[in-house]
PDB file of C-alpha atoms in Angstrom:
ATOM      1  CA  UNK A  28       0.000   0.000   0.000  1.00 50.00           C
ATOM      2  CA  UNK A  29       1.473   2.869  -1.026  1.00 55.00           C
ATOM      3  CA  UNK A  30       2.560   5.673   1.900  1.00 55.00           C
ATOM      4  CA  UNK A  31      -0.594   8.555   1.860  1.00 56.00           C
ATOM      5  CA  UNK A  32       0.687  11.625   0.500  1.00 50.00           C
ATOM      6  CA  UNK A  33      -1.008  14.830   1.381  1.00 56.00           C
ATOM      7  CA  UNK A  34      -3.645  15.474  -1.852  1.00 64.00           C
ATOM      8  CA  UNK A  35      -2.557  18.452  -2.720  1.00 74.00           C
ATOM      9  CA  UNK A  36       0.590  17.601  -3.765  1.00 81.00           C
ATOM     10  CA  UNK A  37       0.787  17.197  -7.771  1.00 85.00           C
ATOM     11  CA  UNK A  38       1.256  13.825  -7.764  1.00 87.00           C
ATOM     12  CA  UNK A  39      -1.121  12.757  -5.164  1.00 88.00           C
ATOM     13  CA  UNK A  40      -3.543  14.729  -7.740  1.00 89.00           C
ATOM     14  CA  UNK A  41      -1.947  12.897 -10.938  1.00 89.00           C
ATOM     15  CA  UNK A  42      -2.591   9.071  -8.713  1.00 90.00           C
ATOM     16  CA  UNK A  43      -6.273  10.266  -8.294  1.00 90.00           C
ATOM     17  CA  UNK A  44      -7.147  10.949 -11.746  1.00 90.00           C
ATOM     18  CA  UNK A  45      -5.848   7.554 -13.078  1.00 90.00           C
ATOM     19  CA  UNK A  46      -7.492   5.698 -10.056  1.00 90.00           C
ATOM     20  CA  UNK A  47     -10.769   8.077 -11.082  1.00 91.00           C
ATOM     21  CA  UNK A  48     -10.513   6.853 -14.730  1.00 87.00           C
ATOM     22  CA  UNK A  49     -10.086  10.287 -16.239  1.00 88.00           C
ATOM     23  CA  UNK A  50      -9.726   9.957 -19.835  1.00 90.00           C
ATOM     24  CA  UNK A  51      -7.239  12.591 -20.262  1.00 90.00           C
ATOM     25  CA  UNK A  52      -4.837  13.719 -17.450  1.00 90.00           C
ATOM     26  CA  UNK A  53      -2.413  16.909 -17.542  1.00 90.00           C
ATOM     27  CA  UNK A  54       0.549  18.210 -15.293  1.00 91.00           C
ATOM     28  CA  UNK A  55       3.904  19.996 -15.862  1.00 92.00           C
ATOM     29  CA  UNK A  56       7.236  19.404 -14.810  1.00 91.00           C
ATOM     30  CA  UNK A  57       9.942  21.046 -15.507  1.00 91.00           C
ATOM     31  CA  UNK A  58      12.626  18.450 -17.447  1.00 88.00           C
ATOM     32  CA  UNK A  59      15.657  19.253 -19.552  1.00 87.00           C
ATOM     33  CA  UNK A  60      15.046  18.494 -23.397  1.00 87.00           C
ATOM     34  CA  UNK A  61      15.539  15.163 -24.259  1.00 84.00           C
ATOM     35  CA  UNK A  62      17.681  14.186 -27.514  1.00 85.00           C
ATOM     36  CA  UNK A  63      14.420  12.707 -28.811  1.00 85.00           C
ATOM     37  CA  UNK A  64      12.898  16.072 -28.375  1.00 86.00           C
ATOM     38  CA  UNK A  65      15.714  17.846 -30.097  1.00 88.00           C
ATOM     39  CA  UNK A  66      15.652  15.431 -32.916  1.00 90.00           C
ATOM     40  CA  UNK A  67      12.060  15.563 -33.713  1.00 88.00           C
ATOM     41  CA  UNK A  68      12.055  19.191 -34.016  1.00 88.00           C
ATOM     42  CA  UNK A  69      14.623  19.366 -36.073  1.00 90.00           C
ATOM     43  CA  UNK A  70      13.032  16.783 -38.283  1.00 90.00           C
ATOM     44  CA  UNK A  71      10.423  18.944 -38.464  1.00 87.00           C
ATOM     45  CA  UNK A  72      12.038  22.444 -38.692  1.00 86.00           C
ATOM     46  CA  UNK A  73      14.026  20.358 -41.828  1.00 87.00           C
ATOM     47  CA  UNK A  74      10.450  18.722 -43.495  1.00 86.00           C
ATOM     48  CA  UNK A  75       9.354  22.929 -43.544  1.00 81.00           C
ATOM     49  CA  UNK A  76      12.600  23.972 -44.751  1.00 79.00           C
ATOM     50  CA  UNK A  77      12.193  21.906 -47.968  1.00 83.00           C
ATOM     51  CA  UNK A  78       8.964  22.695 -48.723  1.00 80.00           C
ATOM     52  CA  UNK A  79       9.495  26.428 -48.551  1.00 76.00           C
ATOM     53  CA  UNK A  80      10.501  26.936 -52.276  1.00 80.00           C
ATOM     54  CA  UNK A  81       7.284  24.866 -53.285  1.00 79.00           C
ATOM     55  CA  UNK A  82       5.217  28.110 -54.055  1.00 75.00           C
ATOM     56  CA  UNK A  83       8.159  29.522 -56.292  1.00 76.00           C
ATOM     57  CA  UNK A  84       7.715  26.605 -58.327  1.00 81.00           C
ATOM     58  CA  UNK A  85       4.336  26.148 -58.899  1.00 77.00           C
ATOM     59  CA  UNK A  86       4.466  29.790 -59.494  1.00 74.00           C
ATOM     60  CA  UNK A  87       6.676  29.435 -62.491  1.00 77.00           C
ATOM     61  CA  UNK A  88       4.813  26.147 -63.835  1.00 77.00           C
ATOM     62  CA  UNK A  89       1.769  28.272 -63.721  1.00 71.00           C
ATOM     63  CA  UNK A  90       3.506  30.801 -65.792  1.00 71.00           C
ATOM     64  CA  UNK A  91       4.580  28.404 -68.223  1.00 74.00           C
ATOM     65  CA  UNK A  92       1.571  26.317 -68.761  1.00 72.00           C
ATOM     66  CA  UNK A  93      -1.036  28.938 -67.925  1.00 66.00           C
ATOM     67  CA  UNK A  94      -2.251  29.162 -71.415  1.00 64.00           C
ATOM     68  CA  UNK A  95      -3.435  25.711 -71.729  1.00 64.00           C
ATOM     69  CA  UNK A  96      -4.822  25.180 -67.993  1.00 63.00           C
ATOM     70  CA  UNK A  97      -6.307  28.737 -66.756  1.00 60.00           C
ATOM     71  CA  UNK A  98      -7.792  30.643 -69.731  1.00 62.00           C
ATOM     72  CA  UNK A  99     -11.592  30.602 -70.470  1.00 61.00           C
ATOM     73  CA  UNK A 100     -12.419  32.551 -73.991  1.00 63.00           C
ATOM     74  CA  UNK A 101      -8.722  34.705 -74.061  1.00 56.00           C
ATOM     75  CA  UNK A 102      -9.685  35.984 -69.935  1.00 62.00           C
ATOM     76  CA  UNK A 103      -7.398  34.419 -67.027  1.00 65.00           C
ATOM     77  CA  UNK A 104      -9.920  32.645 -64.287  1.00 67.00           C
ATOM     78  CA  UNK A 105      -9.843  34.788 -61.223  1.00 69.00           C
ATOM     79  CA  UNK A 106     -10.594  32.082 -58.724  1.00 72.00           C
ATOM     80  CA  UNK A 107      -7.028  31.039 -60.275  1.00 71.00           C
ATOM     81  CA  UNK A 108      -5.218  33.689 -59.433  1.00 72.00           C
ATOM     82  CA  UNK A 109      -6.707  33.714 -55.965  1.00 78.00           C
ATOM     83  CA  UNK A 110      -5.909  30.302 -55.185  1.00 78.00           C
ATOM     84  CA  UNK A 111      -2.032  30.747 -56.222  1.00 75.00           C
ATOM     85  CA  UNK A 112      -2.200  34.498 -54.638  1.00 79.00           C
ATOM     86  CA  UNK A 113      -3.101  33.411 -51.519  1.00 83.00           C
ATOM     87  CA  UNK A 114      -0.888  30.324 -51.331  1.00 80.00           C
ATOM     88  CA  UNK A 115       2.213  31.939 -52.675  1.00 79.00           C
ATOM     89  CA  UNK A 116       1.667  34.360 -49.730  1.00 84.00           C
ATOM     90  CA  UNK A 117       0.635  31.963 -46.445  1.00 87.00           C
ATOM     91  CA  UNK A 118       2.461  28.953 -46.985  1.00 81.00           C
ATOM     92  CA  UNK A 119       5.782  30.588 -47.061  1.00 81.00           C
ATOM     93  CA  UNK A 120       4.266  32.580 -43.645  1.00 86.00           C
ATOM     94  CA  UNK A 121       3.472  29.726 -42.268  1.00 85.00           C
ATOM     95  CA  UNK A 122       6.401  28.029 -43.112  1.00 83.00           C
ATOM     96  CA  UNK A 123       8.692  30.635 -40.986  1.00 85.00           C
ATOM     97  CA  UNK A 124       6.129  31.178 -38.566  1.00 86.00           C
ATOM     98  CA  UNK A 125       6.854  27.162 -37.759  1.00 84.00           C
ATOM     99  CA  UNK A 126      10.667  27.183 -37.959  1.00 84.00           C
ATOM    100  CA  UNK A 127      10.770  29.971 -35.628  1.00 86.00           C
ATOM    101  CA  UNK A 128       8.512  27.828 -33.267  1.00 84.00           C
ATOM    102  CA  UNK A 129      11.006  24.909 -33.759  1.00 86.00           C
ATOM    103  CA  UNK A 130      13.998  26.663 -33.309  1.00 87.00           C
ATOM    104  CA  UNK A 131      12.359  28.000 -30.110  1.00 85.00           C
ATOM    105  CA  UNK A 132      12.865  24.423 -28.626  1.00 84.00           C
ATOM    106  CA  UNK A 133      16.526  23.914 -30.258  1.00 86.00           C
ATOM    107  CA  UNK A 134      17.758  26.744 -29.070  1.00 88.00           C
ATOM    108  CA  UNK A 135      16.893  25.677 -25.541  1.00 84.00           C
ATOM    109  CA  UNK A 136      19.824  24.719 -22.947  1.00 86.00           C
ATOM    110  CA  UNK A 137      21.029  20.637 -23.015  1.00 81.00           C
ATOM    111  CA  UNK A 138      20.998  20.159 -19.503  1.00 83.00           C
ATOM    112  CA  UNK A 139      19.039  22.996 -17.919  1.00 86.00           C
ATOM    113  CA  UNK A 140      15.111  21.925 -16.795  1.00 89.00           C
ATOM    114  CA  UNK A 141      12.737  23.534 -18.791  1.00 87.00           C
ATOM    115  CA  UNK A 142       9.428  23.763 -18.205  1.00 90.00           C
ATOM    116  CA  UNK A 143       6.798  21.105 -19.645  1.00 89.00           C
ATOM    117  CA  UNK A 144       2.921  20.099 -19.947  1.00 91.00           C
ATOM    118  CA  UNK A 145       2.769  16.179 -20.159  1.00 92.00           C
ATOM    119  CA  UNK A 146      -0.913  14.390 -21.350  1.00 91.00           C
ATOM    120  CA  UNK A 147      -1.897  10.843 -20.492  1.00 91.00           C
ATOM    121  CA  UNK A 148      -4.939  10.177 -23.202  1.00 90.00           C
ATOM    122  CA  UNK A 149      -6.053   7.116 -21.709  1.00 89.00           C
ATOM    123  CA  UNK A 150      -8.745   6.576 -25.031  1.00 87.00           C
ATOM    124  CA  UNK A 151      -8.484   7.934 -28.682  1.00 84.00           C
ATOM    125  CA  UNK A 152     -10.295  11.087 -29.459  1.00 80.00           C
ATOM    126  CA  UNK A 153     -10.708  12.535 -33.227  1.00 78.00           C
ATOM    127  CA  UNK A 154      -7.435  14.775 -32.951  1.00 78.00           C
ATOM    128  CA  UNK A 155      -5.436  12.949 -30.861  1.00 78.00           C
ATOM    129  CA  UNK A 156      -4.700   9.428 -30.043  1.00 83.00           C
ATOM    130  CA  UNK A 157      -4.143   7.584 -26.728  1.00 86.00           C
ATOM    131  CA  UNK A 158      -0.827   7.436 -25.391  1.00 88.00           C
ATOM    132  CA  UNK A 159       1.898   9.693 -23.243  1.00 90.00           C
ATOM    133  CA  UNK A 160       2.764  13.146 -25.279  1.00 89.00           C
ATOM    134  CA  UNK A 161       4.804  16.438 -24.155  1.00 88.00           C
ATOM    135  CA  UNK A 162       4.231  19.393 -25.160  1.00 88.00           C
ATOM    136  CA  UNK A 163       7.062  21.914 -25.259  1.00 85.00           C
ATOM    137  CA  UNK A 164       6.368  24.794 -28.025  1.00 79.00           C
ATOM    138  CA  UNK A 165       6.427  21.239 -30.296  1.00 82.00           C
ATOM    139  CA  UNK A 166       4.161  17.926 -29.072  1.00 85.00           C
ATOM    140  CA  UNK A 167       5.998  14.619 -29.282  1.00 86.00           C
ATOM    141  CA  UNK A 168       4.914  11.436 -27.969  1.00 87.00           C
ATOM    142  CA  UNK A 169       6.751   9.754 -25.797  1.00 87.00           C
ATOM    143  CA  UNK A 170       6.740   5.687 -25.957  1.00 87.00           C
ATOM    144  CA  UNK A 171       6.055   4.812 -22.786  1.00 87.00           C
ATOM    145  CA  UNK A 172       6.368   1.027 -23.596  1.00 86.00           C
ATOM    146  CA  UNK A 173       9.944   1.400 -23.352  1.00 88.00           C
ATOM    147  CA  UNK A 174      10.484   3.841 -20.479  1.00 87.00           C
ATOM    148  CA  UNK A 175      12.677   2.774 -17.732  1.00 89.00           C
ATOM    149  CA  UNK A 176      11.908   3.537 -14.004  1.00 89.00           C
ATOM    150  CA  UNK A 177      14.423   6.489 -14.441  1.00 88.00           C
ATOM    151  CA  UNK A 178      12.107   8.067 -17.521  1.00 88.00           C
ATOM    152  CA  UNK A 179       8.873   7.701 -15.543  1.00 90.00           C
ATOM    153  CA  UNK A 180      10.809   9.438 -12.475  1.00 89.00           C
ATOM    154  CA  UNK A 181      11.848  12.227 -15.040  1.00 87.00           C
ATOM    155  CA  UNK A 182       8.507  12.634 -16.601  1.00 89.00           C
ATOM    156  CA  UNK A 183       5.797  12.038 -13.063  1.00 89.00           C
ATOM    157  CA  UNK A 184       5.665  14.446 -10.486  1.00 89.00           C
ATOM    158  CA  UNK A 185       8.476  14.129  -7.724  1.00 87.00           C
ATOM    159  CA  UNK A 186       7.594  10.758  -5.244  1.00 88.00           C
ATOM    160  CA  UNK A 187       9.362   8.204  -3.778  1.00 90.00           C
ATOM    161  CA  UNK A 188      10.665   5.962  -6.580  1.00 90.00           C
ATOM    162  CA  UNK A 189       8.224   3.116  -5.148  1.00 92.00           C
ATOM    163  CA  UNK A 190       5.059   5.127  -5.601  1.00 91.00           C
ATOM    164  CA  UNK A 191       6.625   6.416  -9.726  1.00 90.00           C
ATOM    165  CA  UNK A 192       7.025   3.037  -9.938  1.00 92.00           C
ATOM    166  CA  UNK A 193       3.035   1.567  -8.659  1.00 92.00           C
ATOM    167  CA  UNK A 194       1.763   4.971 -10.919  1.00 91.00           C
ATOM    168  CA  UNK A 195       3.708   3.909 -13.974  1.00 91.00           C
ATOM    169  CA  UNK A 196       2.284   0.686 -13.799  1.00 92.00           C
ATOM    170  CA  UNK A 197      -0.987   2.212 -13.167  1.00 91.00           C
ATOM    171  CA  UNK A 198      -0.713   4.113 -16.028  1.00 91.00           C
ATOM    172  CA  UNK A 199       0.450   1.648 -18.037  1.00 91.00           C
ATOM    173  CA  UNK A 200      -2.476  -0.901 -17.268  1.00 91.00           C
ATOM    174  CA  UNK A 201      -4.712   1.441 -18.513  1.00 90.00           C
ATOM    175  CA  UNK A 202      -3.117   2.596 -21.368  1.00 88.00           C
ATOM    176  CA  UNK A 203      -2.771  -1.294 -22.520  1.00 88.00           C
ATOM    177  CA  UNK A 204      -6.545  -2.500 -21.441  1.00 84.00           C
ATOM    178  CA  UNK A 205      -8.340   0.699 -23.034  1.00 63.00           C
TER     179      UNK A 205
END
């Protein structure tokens, strides 16, 4: 039987929801960036990168081929020039907007603790699916299958390492039974 902690305390909050059978459960912490964070974001910052120039290009194809594709009776289609208006303008906005927002995490100190909003979805919902996920400017899910008693003591409020270790398998039950 685990030692009562006072329920204030985030963790004796975070042991009540998954006893409670809360679908979705949400605390921070404040952890240094993990490699797999860094990686993933700049996967992503890298994915953007490339498809930057994409609006240049189907600018020019448009130029080249518009005769053929976009006139009606010697007049250009206005809905055409619309559509390539207003995606030659927000994608590359977007596109910056995004690297800035990944570059946000990279920049971020190795070993200093940063702060952090974890999510427990214990069942799949339209936008997101069940599972352990940080959230950090970026969201990346964590695998919890192969967490180690020293990741669930990084990523669960601070407890004794026997009560991370009776939530993690909490947590885990019901993320493998739901």
């Amino acid at each position: 039987m685990p030692s009562p902690l006072p329920q204030d305390t985030p963790f004796a909050e975070l042991r009540h929801a998954v006893q409670a059978g809360t679908n979705e459960i949400t605390w921070q912490k404040r952890t240094p960036i993990s490699n797999n964070e860094r990686n993933h974001a700049m996967r992503l910052k890298k994915l953007f990168a490339y498809t930057l120039p994409i609006p240049l290009l189907l600018t020019i194809l448009v130029y080249f081929i518009h005769p053929m594709l976009f006139f009606d009776n010697g007049t250009l289609f206005l809905p055409t020039v619309l559509l390539f208006g207003c995606y030659n303008i927000i994608v590359p906005l977007s596109t910056i907007w995004l690297t800035k927002r990944y570059n946000r995490v990279l920049d971020l100190p190795t070993n200093t603790p940063q702060p952090a909003t974890y999510y427990v979805r214990f069942k799949d919902s339209r936008d997101n699916t069940k599972g352990l996920t940080v959230v950090r400017g970026i969201a990346l899910r964590l695998d919890y299958t192969t967490f180690t008693q020293r990741d669930w003591q990084t990523v669960l409020p601070t407890a004794t390492p026997n009560e991370v270790q009776q939530l993690s398998q909490m947590i885990i039950q019901r993320l493998n039974n739901q």
